[in-house]
Coordinates of C-alpha atoms in Angstrom, one line a residue:
Chain A
M856 CA 16.3 -1.2 7.4
T857 CA 17.0 1.5 4.7
I858 CA 18.4 4.0 7.2
K859 CA 20.5 1.3 8.6
N860 CA 21.9 0.4 5.5
K861 CA 22.8 3.2 4.0
L862 CA 24.6 4.2 7.6
T863 CA 26.4 0.7 6.9
G864 CA 27.2 2.1 3.3
A865 CA 28.5 5.1 4.2
I866 CA 30.5 3.6 6.9
A867 CA 31.9 1.0 4.6
A868 CA 32.6 3.4 2.3
V869 CA 34.7 5.9 4.3
V870 CA 36.5 2.6 5.9
A871 CA 37.1 2.0 1.8
L872 CA 38.6 5.3 1.0
A873 CA 40.3 5.3 4.5
G874 CA 42.0 1.6 3.5
S875 CA 43.0 3.1 -0.2
G876 CA 44.7 6.1 1.7
A877 CA 44.0 9.3 -1.1
P878 CA 40.5 10.8 -0.8
V879 CA 38.5 9.4 -4.0
L880 CA 35.8 10.9 -5.2
A881 CA 32.7 8.7 -6.3
E882 CA 33.1 8.5 -10.0
G883 CA 29.4 8.2 -10.9
E884 CA 26.0 7.5 -9.4
L885 CA 23.4 5.3 -10.1
N886 CA 19.7 5.0 -8.9
I887 CA 18.0 1.9 -8.5
L888 CA 14.6 1.5 -8.1
T889 CA 13.8 -2.5 -7.2
W890 CA 13.3 -5.1 -4.4
E891 CA 14.5 -4.6 -1.0
G892 CA 16.8 -7.4 -1.2
Y893 CA 18.6 -6.7 -4.3
A894 CA 20.5 -3.9 -3.1
D895 CA 21.9 -5.1 0.1
T896 CA 24.6 -3.6 1.4
S897 CA 26.6 -7.1 1.6
F898 CA 26.9 -6.7 -1.9
I899 CA 26.2 -3.1 -3.0
A900 CA 28.9 -1.9 -0.6
P901 CA 32.3 -3.8 -2.5
F902 CA 30.5 -2.8 -5.9
E903 CA 30.4 0.6 -4.7
A904 CA 34.3 0.9 -3.5
A905 CA 35.2 -1.2 -6.7
S906 CA 33.3 0.9 -9.7
G907 CA 33.4 4.2 -8.0
C908 CA 29.5 4.2 -8.3
K909 CA 27.5 5.3 -5.6
V910 CA 24.1 3.5 -5.4
S911 CA 21.2 5.1 -4.4
A912 CA 18.2 2.4 -4.0
T913 CA 14.7 3.4 -3.8
Y914 CA 12.0 0.0 -2.9
V915 CA 8.8 -0.9 -4.5
G916 CA 6.8 -3.0 -2.9
S917 CA 4.8 -4.7 -6.4
N918 CA 5.6 -5.2 -9.7
D919 CA 2.7 -3.0 -10.5
D920 CA 4.8 0.0 -9.1
F921 CA 7.7 0.1 -11.2
A922 CA 5.2 1.5 -15.0
P923 CA 3.8 4.1 -12.3
K924 CA 6.9 5.1 -11.0
L925 CA 8.4 5.4 -14.5
A926 CA 4.8 7.0 -16.1
A927 CA 5.4 10.1 -13.7
G928 CA 8.9 11.4 -15.4
G929 CA 11.7 12.9 -13.7
G930 CA 13.9 11.1 -14.9
V931 CA 14.9 9.8 -11.7
F932 CA 15.8 6.3 -11.6
D933 CA 18.8 4.4 -13.8
L934 CA 17.7 1.1 -13.1
V935 CA 14.9 -1.2 -12.8
S936 CA 14.1 -4.8 -11.9
P937 CA 10.4 -5.7 -12.8
A938 CA 9.6 -9.5 -13.2
I939 CA 8.9 -10.8 -16.5
D940 CA 4.9 -9.9 -16.9
S941 CA 5.8 -6.7 -16.4
T942 CA 8.6 -5.6 -19.0
A943 CA 6.8 -5.7 -21.9
P944 CA 4.4 -2.2 -21.1
L945 CA 7.7 -0.6 -19.9
I946 CA 9.5 -1.7 -23.3
A947 CA 6.3 -0.8 -25.4
A948 CA 6.2 2.5 -23.8
G949 CA 9.6 3.2 -24.1
F950 CA 10.7 3.7 -20.7
V951 CA 13.5 1.7 -21.0
Q952 CA 16.5 1.2 -23.7
P953 CA 18.3 -1.1 -25.4
I954 CA 20.9 -3.3 -23.7
D955 CA 24.5 -3.9 -25.4
T956 CA 24.9 -7.6 -24.0
A957 CA 28.5 -7.8 -25.8
R958 CA 29.4 -5.2 -22.8
L959 CA 28.4 -7.5 -20.3
S960 CA 31.5 -10.5 -20.2
R961 CA 28.9 -13.5 -18.1
W962 CA 25.4 -12.8 -20.5
G963 CA 26.3 -15.9 -22.3
E964 CA 25.9 -17.9 -18.8
V965 CA 22.9 -16.9 -18.3
Y966 CA 20.0 -19.6 -18.7
D967 CA 19.0 -19.9 -22.3
K968 CA 15.4 -19.8 -21.4
F969 CA 15.3 -16.0 -19.5
R970 CA 17.9 -14.7 -22.2
S971 CA 15.3 -15.7 -25.0
A972 CA 12.0 -14.8 -23.2
E973 CA 9.6 -12.9 -24.8
G974 CA 9.1 -10.4 -22.0
I975 CA 12.8 -8.7 -22.4
N976 CA 13.3 -9.3 -26.5
A977 CA 11.8 -7.0 -29.2
D978 CA 12.6 -5.8 -32.2
G979 CA 15.6 -8.2 -32.3
K980 CA 17.0 -6.0 -28.9
V981 CA 17.2 -7.2 -25.8
F982 CA 16.2 -5.0 -23.2
G983 CA 16.6 -6.8 -19.6
V984 CA 19.1 -8.8 -17.9
P985 CA 17.9 -11.6 -15.9
F986 CA 18.6 -12.1 -12.8
S987 CA 16.9 -14.0 -10.3
W988 CA 13.8 -16.3 -10.2
G989 CA 11.2 -18.7 -8.2
A990 CA 8.2 -19.9 -8.0
I991 CA 4.9 -18.4 -6.3
A992 CA 4.9 -21.8 -4.0
F993 CA 2.1 -22.2 -1.6
M994 CA 2.8 -22.7 2.2
Y995 CA 1.6 -24.0 5.7
L996 CA 2.0 -23.9 9.3
A997 CA 3.8 -27.4 9.9
D998 CA 2.0 -28.1 13.4
K999 CA -1.8 -27.1 11.8
F1000 CA -1.4 -30.1 9.3
P1001 CA -1.2 -33.7 10.6
T1002 CA -1.4 -34.3 6.5
P1003 CA 0.6 -32.0 4.6
P1004 CA -1.9 -30.3 1.9
T1005 CA -0.8 -31.1 -1.6
S1006 CA -3.8 -29.2 -3.5
I1007 CA -4.3 -25.4 -3.8
A1008 CA -8.2 -26.8 -2.4
A1009 CA -6.6 -26.9 0.6
L1010 CA -7.0 -23.1 0.3
W1011 CA -10.5 -23.3 -0.3
D1012 CA -11.1 -25.7 3.1
P1013 CA -14.3 -24.4 5.4
E1014 CA -12.0 -26.3 8.1
L1015 CA -9.6 -23.3 7.7
T1016 CA -12.0 -20.8 8.1
G1017 CA -10.6 -17.6 8.9
H1018 CA -7.0 -18.7 8.9
V1019 CA -6.4 -18.6 5.2
S1020 CA -4.3 -15.5 3.2
L1021 CA -3.7 -14.9 -0.5
W1022 CA -1.6 -12.3 -1.9
D1023 CA -3.2 -9.4 -2.8
D1024 CA -2.5 -9.2 -6.4
K1025 CA -3.6 -10.0 -10.0
S1026 CA -2.0 -13.7 -9.4
A1027 CA -5.0 -14.4 -7.1
I1028 CA -7.0 -15.0 -10.4
Y1029 CA -4.3 -17.3 -11.4
V1030 CA -4.7 -19.6 -8.6
A1031 CA -8.3 -19.7 -8.8
A1032 CA -8.8 -20.3 -12.4
R1033 CA -5.9 -22.9 -12.3
L1034 CA -8.6 -24.7 -9.2
N1035 CA -10.9 -24.2 -11.6
G1036 CA -9.1 -26.7 -13.7
D1037 CA -7.9 -23.6 -16.2
M1038 CA -4.3 -24.1 -16.6
D1039 CA -3.6 -21.6 -19.2
I1040 CA -4.0 -18.9 -17.0
Y1041 CA -2.5 -16.0 -19.2
N1042 CA -4.5 -16.5 -21.9
L1043 CA -8.0 -16.7 -19.8
S1044 CA -11.3 -15.9 -21.4
D1045 CA -13.8 -13.6 -20.0
E1046 CA -16.1 -16.7 -18.7
Q1047 CA -12.9 -18.3 -17.2
I1048 CA -12.1 -15.2 -15.2
A1049 CA -15.9 -14.6 -14.6
A1050 CA -16.0 -18.0 -12.9
A1051 CA -12.0 -17.4 -11.4
Q1052 CA -13.8 -14.4 -9.8
A1053 CA -16.6 -16.7 -8.5
K1054 CA -14.0 -18.8 -7.2
L1055 CA -12.8 -16.2 -4.9
L1056 CA -16.1 -15.1 -4.1
A1057 CA -17.0 -18.2 -2.4
Q1058 CA -13.5 -18.5 -0.7
K1059 CA -14.2 -14.1 0.6
P1060 CA -15.4 -15.8 4.2
L1061 CA -12.2 -18.2 4.9
I1062 CA -9.7 -15.3 4.4
R1063 CA -8.2 -13.7 7.6
K1064 CA -6.6 -11.1 5.5
Y1065 CA -4.8 -10.8 1.5
W1066 CA -1.3 -9.9 2.4
S1067 CA 0.6 -7.2 -0.2
T1068 CA 3.9 -7.2 1.3
A1069 CA 6.8 -9.8 2.1
G1070 CA 7.1 -8.2 6.1
E1071 CA 3.3 -8.7 6.4
L1072 CA 2.9 -11.8 5.5
V1073 CA 5.3 -12.8 8.0
D1074 CA 3.6 -10.9 10.3
L1075 CA 0.2 -12.5 10.1
Y1076 CA 1.6 -15.8 10.4
K1077 CA 3.9 -14.8 13.5
S1078 CA 1.5 -13.5 15.1
G1079 CA -0.6 -16.7 14.9
E1080 CA -3.5 -15.5 12.7
I1081 CA -2.9 -17.4 9.4
W1082 CA -1.8 -21.2 9.0
I1083 CA -1.6 -21.6 5.0
S1084 CA -1.4 -19.1 2.3
N1085 CA 0.6 -18.4 -1.0
T1086 CA 4.3 -17.7 -1.2
W1087 CA 7.4 -15.7 -2.7
A1088 CA 8.9 -19.2 -2.5
G1089 CA 12.4 -19.3 -0.4
Y1090 CA 12.1 -15.5 0.8
Q1091 CA 8.9 -15.5 3.8
S1092 CA 9.8 -18.7 4.2
G1093 CA 13.4 -18.0 5.2
L1094 CA 12.6 -15.0 7.2
L1095 CA 10.0 -17.1 9.4
K1096 CA 12.5 -20.1 10.3
A1097 CA 14.8 -17.2 11.3
E1098 CA 12.1 -16.5 13.6
G1099 CA 11.3 -19.9 14.7
V1100 CA 8.3 -20.9 13.1
D1101 CA 7.8 -24.2 11.2
V1102 CA 6.1 -23.6 7.7
R1103 CA 6.5 -25.5 5.1
E1104 CA 6.5 -24.5 1.1
F1105 CA 4.8 -27.5 -1.4
I1106 CA 4.5 -26.6 -5.2
P1107 CA 0.9 -28.2 -5.1
T1108 CA -0.6 -31.0 -8.2
E1109 CA -2.0 -27.4 -9.6
N1110 CA 1.2 -26.4 -10.4
A1111 CA 3.1 -22.8 -9.5
E1112 CA 3.5 -19.3 -11.5
G1113 CA 6.7 -18.7 -11.9
W1114 CA 8.9 -15.3 -12.0
V1115 CA 12.1 -14.1 -13.4
D1116 CA 13.4 -10.1 -12.4
N1117 CA 15.3 -8.6 -15.1
W1118 CA 17.4 -5.4 -14.7
M1119 CA 16.4 -2.7 -17.2
I1120 CA 18.3 0.7 -18.0
V1121 CA 15.9 3.5 -17.9
K1122 CA 16.3 5.5 -20.8
D1123 CA 18.6 8.1 -21.5
T1124 CA 20.4 7.7 -18.2
P1125 CA 23.2 9.8 -17.5
N1126 CA 24.8 6.9 -15.7
E1127 CA 24.9 4.2 -18.6
D1128 CA 28.7 3.6 -17.8
C1129 CA 27.8 2.9 -14.2
A1130 CA 24.7 0.9 -15.1
Y1131 CA 26.7 -1.4 -17.0
K1132 CA 28.9 -1.9 -14.4
F1133 CA 26.0 -3.1 -12.1
L1134 CA 25.1 -5.3 -14.6
E1135 CA 28.2 -7.0 -15.2
M1136 CA 28.5 -7.2 -11.4
A1137 CA 25.0 -8.5 -10.7
I1138 CA 24.9 -11.5 -13.1
S1139 CA 28.9 -12.7 -11.6
E1140 CA 29.2 -14.1 -8.2
E1141 CA 29.1 -11.2 -6.0
G1142 CA 25.4 -10.0 -7.7
Q1143 CA 24.1 -13.9 -7.9
C1144 CA 25.2 -15.1 -4.9
G1145 CA 24.9 -11.8 -2.5
M1146 CA 21.0 -11.9 -4.4
S1147 CA 20.6 -15.5 -2.9
A1148 CA 22.0 -15.1 0.3
I1149 CA 19.8 -12.0 0.9
T1150 CA 16.1 -13.6 -0.2
G1151 CA 16.7 -17.1 -0.7
Y1152 CA 15.8 -17.0 -4.6
S1153 CA 17.4 -19.0 -7.5
A1154 CA 19.9 -17.1 -9.3
A1155 CA 19.9 -16.4 -13.2
N1156 CA 23.2 -17.4 -14.0
P1157 CA 23.6 -21.1 -13.1
V1158 CA 27.3 -21.0 -14.1
A1159 CA 27.9 -18.3 -11.3
A1160 CA 25.8 -19.7 -8.8
K1161 CA 27.8 -23.0 -8.9
A1162 CA 31.0 -21.1 -8.5
C1163 CA 30.0 -19.3 -5.5
M1164 CA 27.1 -22.0 -3.7
T1165 CA 27.6 -25.1 -1.1
P1166 CA 26.3 -27.9 -3.8
E1167 CA 23.5 -28.1 -1.0
Q1168 CA 22.3 -24.6 -2.3
Y1169 CA 22.5 -25.2 -5.4
A1170 CA 20.7 -28.3 -5.7
A1171 CA 18.1 -26.6 -2.6
L1172 CA 17.3 -23.6 -5.4
H1173 CA 17.1 -26.0 -8.3
Q1174 CA 20.0 -24.8 -9.9
D1175 CA 20.7 -28.2 -11.4
D1176 CA 17.4 -29.3 -12.2
P1177 CA 16.2 -27.4 -15.7
A1178 CA 12.7 -29.7 -15.4
Y1179 CA 11.5 -27.9 -12.3
L1180 CA 12.7 -24.6 -14.0
D1181 CA 10.8 -26.0 -16.9
S1182 CA 7.4 -26.9 -14.7
L1183 CA 6.4 -23.7 -13.5
L1184 CA 3.8 -21.9 -15.3
L1185 CA 5.9 -18.5 -16.0
W1186 CA 4.3 -15.5 -15.7
E1187 CA 4.2 -13.2 -19.1
N1188 CA 2.2 -9.9 -19.5
L1189 CA -1.3 -10.1 -20.3
G1190 CA -1.0 -7.0 -22.4
P1191 CA -4.3 -5.4 -22.9
R1192 CA -6.3 -8.2 -20.6
L1193 CA -4.5 -6.9 -17.8
N1194 CA -6.9 -4.7 -17.3
V1195 CA -9.8 -7.6 -17.3
Y1196 CA -7.8 -9.7 -14.8
A1197 CA -7.1 -6.3 -12.7
N1198 CA -10.6 -5.4 -12.4
A1199 CA -12.0 -9.1 -11.6
W1200 CA -9.6 -8.9 -8.5
N1201 CA -10.8 -5.4 -7.4
A1202 CA -14.2 -6.7 -7.7
V1203 CA -13.7 -9.6 -5.9
K1204 CA -12.3 -7.4 -2.8
S1205 CA -15.1 -4.6 -3.2
Q1206 CA -17.3 -7.2 -2.6
Chain B
M606 CA 15.4 56.7 1.3
T607 CA 13.2 54.2 -0.8
L608 CA 10.5 55.5 -2.6
P609 CA 7.0 53.6 -0.9
L610 CA 5.6 51.4 -3.4
P611 CA 2.5 52.1 -4.9
L612 CA -0.4 50.6 -2.9
R613 CA -1.2 48.4 -5.6
V614 CA 2.5 46.6 -6.3
R615 CA 1.9 46.1 -2.3
K616 CA -1.2 44.4 -2.3
A617 CA -0.3 42.3 -5.4
L618 CA 3.5 41.3 -2.8
V619 CA 1.2 40.4 0.2
L620 CA -1.1 38.3 -1.5
S621 CA 1.4 36.7 -4.4
P622 CA 2.8 34.1 -2.1
P623 CA -0.3 32.4 -0.6
L624 CA -1.8 33.1 -4.3
I625 CA 1.0 31.2 -6.2
W626 CA 0.5 28.6 -3.4
V627 CA -2.9 27.9 -4.2
V628 CA -2.5 27.9 -8.1
L629 CA 0.6 25.8 -8.2
F630 CA -1.0 23.3 -4.9
M631 CA -4.2 23.1 -5.8
F632 CA -5.8 24.7 -9.6
V633 CA -3.0 23.1 -11.4
P634 CA -3.0 19.4 -9.9
Y635 CA -6.6 19.1 -9.9
T636 CA -7.0 20.6 -13.1
I637 CA -4.6 17.7 -14.6
L638 CA -6.9 15.1 -12.7
F639 CA -10.1 16.9 -14.4
V640 CA -8.3 16.9 -17.8
F641 CA -7.0 13.3 -16.9
S642 CA -10.7 11.6 -16.4
F643 CA -11.9 12.0 -19.5
W644 CA -8.7 10.5 -21.2
Q645 CA -8.7 6.8 -22.1
Q646 CA -6.9 3.5 -20.9
Q647 CA -5.0 2.2 -23.7
Y648 CA -2.2 -0.4 -23.5
P649 CA 0.6 0.3 -22.2
T650 CA -0.1 3.0 -20.9
F651 CA -3.4 6.1 -21.4
T652 CA -4.2 8.1 -24.3
P653 CA -5.7 11.6 -24.5
A654 CA -9.5 11.7 -25.4
L655 CA -12.3 13.4 -24.6
Q656 CA -15.1 11.0 -23.3
L657 CA -17.6 10.3 -20.4
G658 CA -16.3 6.5 -20.4
N659 CA -14.5 6.4 -17.2
Y660 CA -17.9 8.5 -15.3
Q661 CA -20.0 5.6 -17.4
T662 CA -17.5 3.2 -15.8
L663 CA -18.4 4.4 -12.4
I664 CA -21.9 4.2 -12.7
S665 CA -22.6 1.0 -15.0
D666 CA -20.0 -1.3 -12.4
P667 CA -21.1 -1.8 -9.3
Q668 CA -18.2 -2.2 -7.7
Y669 CA -17.5 1.3 -7.0
L670 CA -20.5 2.5 -5.7
R671 CA -20.1 -0.5 -3.5
T672 CA -17.3 0.6 -1.9
L673 CA -18.3 4.1 -2.0
L674 CA -21.3 3.2 0.1
R675 CA -19.2 1.4 2.0
T676 CA -16.6 4.3 2.8
I677 CA -19.4 6.7 3.1
K678 CA -20.9 4.0 5.9
I679 CA -17.4 3.5 7.6
A680 CA -17.0 7.5 8.3
A681 CA -20.3 8.0 9.3
L682 CA -19.7 5.6 12.3
V683 CA -16.5 7.0 12.9
S684 CA -17.8 10.5 13.4
L685 CA -21.0 9.3 15.1
F686 CA -18.4 7.5 17.6
S687 CA -16.0 10.4 17.9
L688 CA -18.8 12.3 18.8
L689 CA -20.5 9.9 21.7
L690 CA -16.7 9.9 23.2
A691 CA -15.2 13.4 22.5
Y692 CA -18.8 15.7 23.8
P693 CA -18.9 14.2 27.4
Y694 CA -15.2 15.0 27.5
A695 CA -15.2 18.0 26.2
Y696 CA -17.7 18.5 28.6
F697 CA -16.3 17.5 31.3
L698 CA -12.8 19.5 30.7
V699 CA -14.9 22.6 30.6
H700 CA -17.5 22.4 33.7
K701 CA -16.5 19.8 35.7
V702 CA -12.8 20.4 36.3
R703 CA -11.6 23.3 38.3
R704 CA -8.3 23.4 37.8
P705 CA -6.8 24.8 34.7
A706 CA -3.5 22.8 35.1
L707 CA -5.5 19.6 35.1
R708 CA -7.7 20.7 32.4
Q709 CA -4.9 21.4 30.1
T710 CA -3.2 18.5 30.7
L711 CA -6.5 16.5 30.1
Y712 CA -6.9 18.3 27.1
M713 CA -3.3 18.1 26.3
A714 CA -3.4 14.0 26.4
V715 CA -6.3 14.0 23.8
V716 CA -4.4 16.3 21.5
A717 CA -1.2 15.0 22.0
P718 CA -0.9 11.8 20.0
L719 CA -1.6 13.9 17.2
W720 CA 2.3 14.7 17.2
V721 CA 3.3 10.7 17.3
S722 CA 2.9 9.1 13.4
Y723 CA -0.2 8.1 12.6
L724 CA 1.1 4.9 11.0
L725 CA 2.4 3.6 14.4
R726 CA -0.4 4.8 16.5
A727 CA -2.7 2.5 13.3
Y728 CA -0.2 -0.5 13.9
T729 CA -0.5 -0.5 17.9
W730 CA -4.2 -1.0 17.1
K731 CA -2.9 -4.7 15.8
T732 CA -0.9 -5.6 18.5
I733 CA -4.1 -4.8 21.2
L734 CA -6.9 -6.6 19.0
G735 CA -4.4 -9.4 17.6
T736 CA -5.7 -12.9 18.0
E737 CA -2.4 -12.9 20.1
G738 CA -3.0 -9.3 21.2
I739 CA -3.5 -7.5 24.6
L740 CA -7.0 -7.5 24.4
N741 CA -7.7 -11.7 24.2
S742 CA -4.7 -11.7 26.6
F743 CA -6.6 -9.8 29.0
L744 CA -10.0 -11.5 28.5
I745 CA -8.7 -15.0 28.6
S746 CA -6.9 -14.3 32.0
T747 CA -9.8 -12.5 33.3
G748 CA -11.7 -15.6 32.5
I749 CA -14.1 -13.7 30.2
L750 CA -12.2 -15.9 26.9
T751 CA -11.5 -19.5 26.9
E752 CA -9.5 -19.2 24.1
P753 CA -8.3 -16.2 22.0
S754 CA -11.2 -14.8 19.4
P755 CA -10.3 -13.1 15.9
I756 CA -13.3 -11.3 15.7
F757 CA -11.3 -8.0 17.3
L758 CA -8.9 -7.6 14.0
Y759 CA -9.1 -7.7 10.3
N760 CA -12.8 -6.3 10.1
Q761 CA -15.0 -3.4 9.3
T762 CA -15.2 -2.8 13.3
S763 CA -11.7 -3.3 14.0
M764 CA -11.1 0.1 11.0
V765 CA -13.8 1.8 12.8
V766 CA -12.1 1.5 16.3
T767 CA -9.1 1.9 14.9
L768 CA -10.2 5.5 12.6
T769 CA -11.7 6.7 15.6
Y770 CA -9.2 6.8 17.9
V771 CA -6.7 8.1 15.6
F772 CA -9.1 11.2 14.4
I773 CA -10.9 11.6 17.7
P774 CA -8.8 15.3 18.5
F775 CA -10.4 16.9 15.7
M776 CA -13.7 16.2 17.2
V777 CA -12.4 17.1 20.9
M778 CA -10.8 20.7 19.4
P779 CA -13.9 22.4 17.9
I780 CA -16.4 20.9 20.5
Y781 CA -13.7 22.0 23.6
A782 CA -13.7 25.4 21.7
A783 CA -17.4 25.8 21.5
L784 CA -18.4 24.8 25.1
E785 CA -15.5 27.1 26.4
K786 CA -17.1 30.1 24.6
I787 CA -20.5 29.8 26.3
P788 CA -20.6 32.6 28.8
R789 CA -21.3 31.1 32.3
N790 CA -24.2 33.7 33.0
L791 CA -26.2 32.3 30.7
L792 CA -26.2 29.0 32.4
E793 CA -26.6 30.9 35.6
A794 CA -29.8 33.0 33.9
S795 CA -31.1 29.7 33.1
A796 CA -31.0 28.4 36.4
D797 CA -32.2 31.6 38.2
L798 CA -35.5 30.9 35.8
G799 CA -35.8 28.1 37.3
M800 CA -34.7 25.5 34.7
G801 CA -33.1 22.2 35.8
R802 CA -29.5 21.0 34.9
T803 CA -31.2 19.0 31.9
A804 CA -33.3 21.3 30.3
T805 CA -30.3 23.9 30.5
F806 CA -28.0 21.6 29.0
L807 CA -30.6 21.1 26.3
K808 CA -32.1 24.9 25.6
V809 CA -28.6 26.6 26.1
T810 CA -25.7 24.5 26.3
L811 CA -26.0 22.2 23.4
P812 CA -27.6 24.7 20.7
L813 CA -24.5 27.1 21.3
S814 CA -21.9 24.2 21.3
L815 CA -23.6 23.1 17.9
T816 CA -21.0 25.0 15.6
G817 CA -18.2 22.8 17.5
V818 CA -20.0 19.7 16.8
V819 CA -20.6 20.1 12.9
A820 CA -17.2 21.6 12.8
G821 CA -15.7 18.4 14.4
F822 CA -18.3 16.0 12.6
T823 CA -17.4 17.2 9.1
M824 CA -13.2 17.1 9.8
T825 CA -13.7 13.4 11.1
F826 CA -15.7 12.5 8.3
C827 CA -13.7 14.2 5.6
L828 CA -10.6 12.3 7.0
A829 CA -12.1 9.2 7.8
F830 CA -13.7 9.3 4.1
G831 CA -10.2 9.5 2.4
D832 CA -8.5 7.4 4.4
F833 CA -6.9 4.2 3.2
I834 CA -3.9 2.9 5.6
A835 CA -7.1 1.6 8.2
A836 CA -7.9 -0.7 5.4
Y837 CA -4.3 -1.9 4.5
L838 CA -3.7 -2.0 8.4
V839 CA -6.5 -3.3 10.1
G840 CA -9.0 -3.8 7.6
G841 CA -9.9 -7.5 6.7
P842 CA -11.1 -8.8 2.8
D843 CA -13.9 -6.8 3.2
G844 CA -12.8 -3.2 4.3
M845 CA -11.5 -2.2 0.5
M846 CA -12.2 1.9 1.2
I847 CA -12.5 3.9 -1.8
S848 CA -9.3 5.4 -1.4
N849 CA -7.5 2.1 -1.8
V850 CA -9.5 1.8 -5.4
I851 CA -8.0 5.3 -6.4
A852 CA -4.5 4.0 -5.0
T853 CA -4.9 0.7 -7.7
Q854 CA -6.0 2.8 -10.5
F855 CA -3.0 4.7 -10.1
G856 CA -0.5 1.6 -9.6
A857 CA -1.7 -2.1 -10.6
S858 CA -4.0 -1.3 -13.2
L859 CA -2.1 2.2 -14.8
N860 CA -5.7 3.4 -15.4
W861 CA -4.6 6.9 -14.2
P862 CA -8.1 8.1 -16.3
L863 CA -10.5 6.0 -14.1
G864 CA -8.4 6.7 -11.0
S865 CA -8.7 10.5 -11.8
A866 CA -12.6 10.0 -12.4
L867 CA -12.9 8.5 -8.3
A868 CA -10.8 10.7 -7.2
L869 CA -12.9 14.0 -8.7
V870 CA -16.3 12.4 -7.8
M871 CA -14.5 12.0 -4.0
L872 CA -13.5 15.8 -4.0
V873 CA -16.5 16.9 -4.8
I874 CA -18.4 14.8 -2.2
V875 CA -16.5 16.3 -0.1
L876 CA -17.1 19.8 -1.3
A877 CA -20.9 19.1 -0.6
I878 CA -20.0 18.0 3.1
I879 CA -18.1 21.0 3.8
S880 CA -20.5 23.9 2.0
V881 CA -23.5 21.9 3.9
S882 CA -21.6 21.8 7.2
D883 CA -20.6 25.8 6.6
R884 CA -24.1 26.4 6.1
F885 CA -25.4 24.6 9.2
E886 CA -22.7 26.7 11.0
R887 CA -23.7 29.8 9.7
L888 CA -27.4 29.2 10.5
G889 CA -26.2 28.8 14.1
K890 CA -24.4 31.7 14.3
G891 CA -27.1 33.2 12.6
A892 CA -29.9 32.2 15.3
F893 CA -27.9 32.0 18.6
A894 CA -25.6 35.0 18.6

């Protein structure tokens, strides 16, 4: 995938150079640490041609990869794209620098809720540019459920023993806590976390496999191993439908978590100009619809999204539905409590 | 023309590349790990300290001991099954296959998979053992099963199978080498003295090949002990190994101090096993050489 992307990117660049008639040297470069669909050639190649900034992407498999990669140092990356629950530690640790939003002409169009989010604002400065958002929905194989599931409890149904999967992430604690009726999932007490841990232990015999990457979840459904799981809404279901697997997503009565991914500039990057050019592209039509087309995620700039999406797509991605966005339990940074959550989840897996 | 360099300088020149290598890639990283293991986790990352809290956590929180014991169990099973498969195979190659070309081919058949990516080989087992995999299709077509069984994949058995397959060359190679080195006249002498095949095997061949067995056992055990890919690819919800825990501490939990302490505990276990096996091998040489 990466090599193919790079190849097509290189070919596109060569074609662009040939087209312009004169050999133009790249004006700058940009090393980004991000999710796979966020550096897709379909919108990165035109950006490279227009800006003269050569983009090299390194991919993460988890939001937990950003801080360790930056903590290891080396000054390799210029831009990173963590979700809203992983941004605060990067700011607190001084890994990222403030963003001059005046340099972004489309900044004012991004959803207020995202721009004012606690996770990207500190000391009166902005540290992140919201890019995409979505829900951690649930998903099932249509032909295995004559009556569609509506509750998280379906993942604890003994009838489904050996056919359940859950994301290998601290969010498993969020899921179990909601099943217990503890809805303030980002401020759970020790007792509530212990109760969630017990619920997850009780669920263990039903679990076929905990999934860690998008590709793995797709494989598990495709090879008939699992029938129900949680999912990054839009993404894996899109991949599965393309493979002819009939899966359906649902938001359970216990509600779903929501996430927003944000671009952040790594402190003291030597490629600041290219970074701002990239951010400008990211929240304009090219970046917003380019990202949506590849990942199936919703766009952070509804104005740009409206301009480049079909009305059906715009509605399907809940871009016109502020109530949907407000209903999601938007991820929060857990601060010093992160370790308690992570530890509880590790304890479940160690059994 | 050029004056010969003094002996000490020449010695230093010859020795320095490996020495620099060892210092740079062994000594320095392990020292850093050792220092880290006394540090303290503090939001958002961790701070320097000198305390034993990380080691206390490893003892007081049962999840670490549990995972460690599971890892030892899986590694021991992998070594045992590798031995049970590799010894007869190597014996067959050395004593039963007469044509050197055929022997070479059969030997390479075991060793050649080492040149294929480990990930690819582990991944192959998913397609074999899966619910809609090759094994299930075969069992259904032969009528042994009426519907696909999920019991072959995503559990500790599938991890042992995969790891045994992946690491078995490290058992075959030393045993083959040990068996091949046994002088034939010893076996003939044993037969001349009226010993049967079984007695010759138990009193001559087996003791003389023990060094190979110990070397193979050590290698497969240590490799399986440190593995974390099998748990990820073919392990089930109860498949977490100690290396997976270390990876989590360095990643998701961002608790490098605890991860370092765990890594050091692991290192001590591996070193202990290697020194015990070293003693075994020397014992073997002393007794039979």
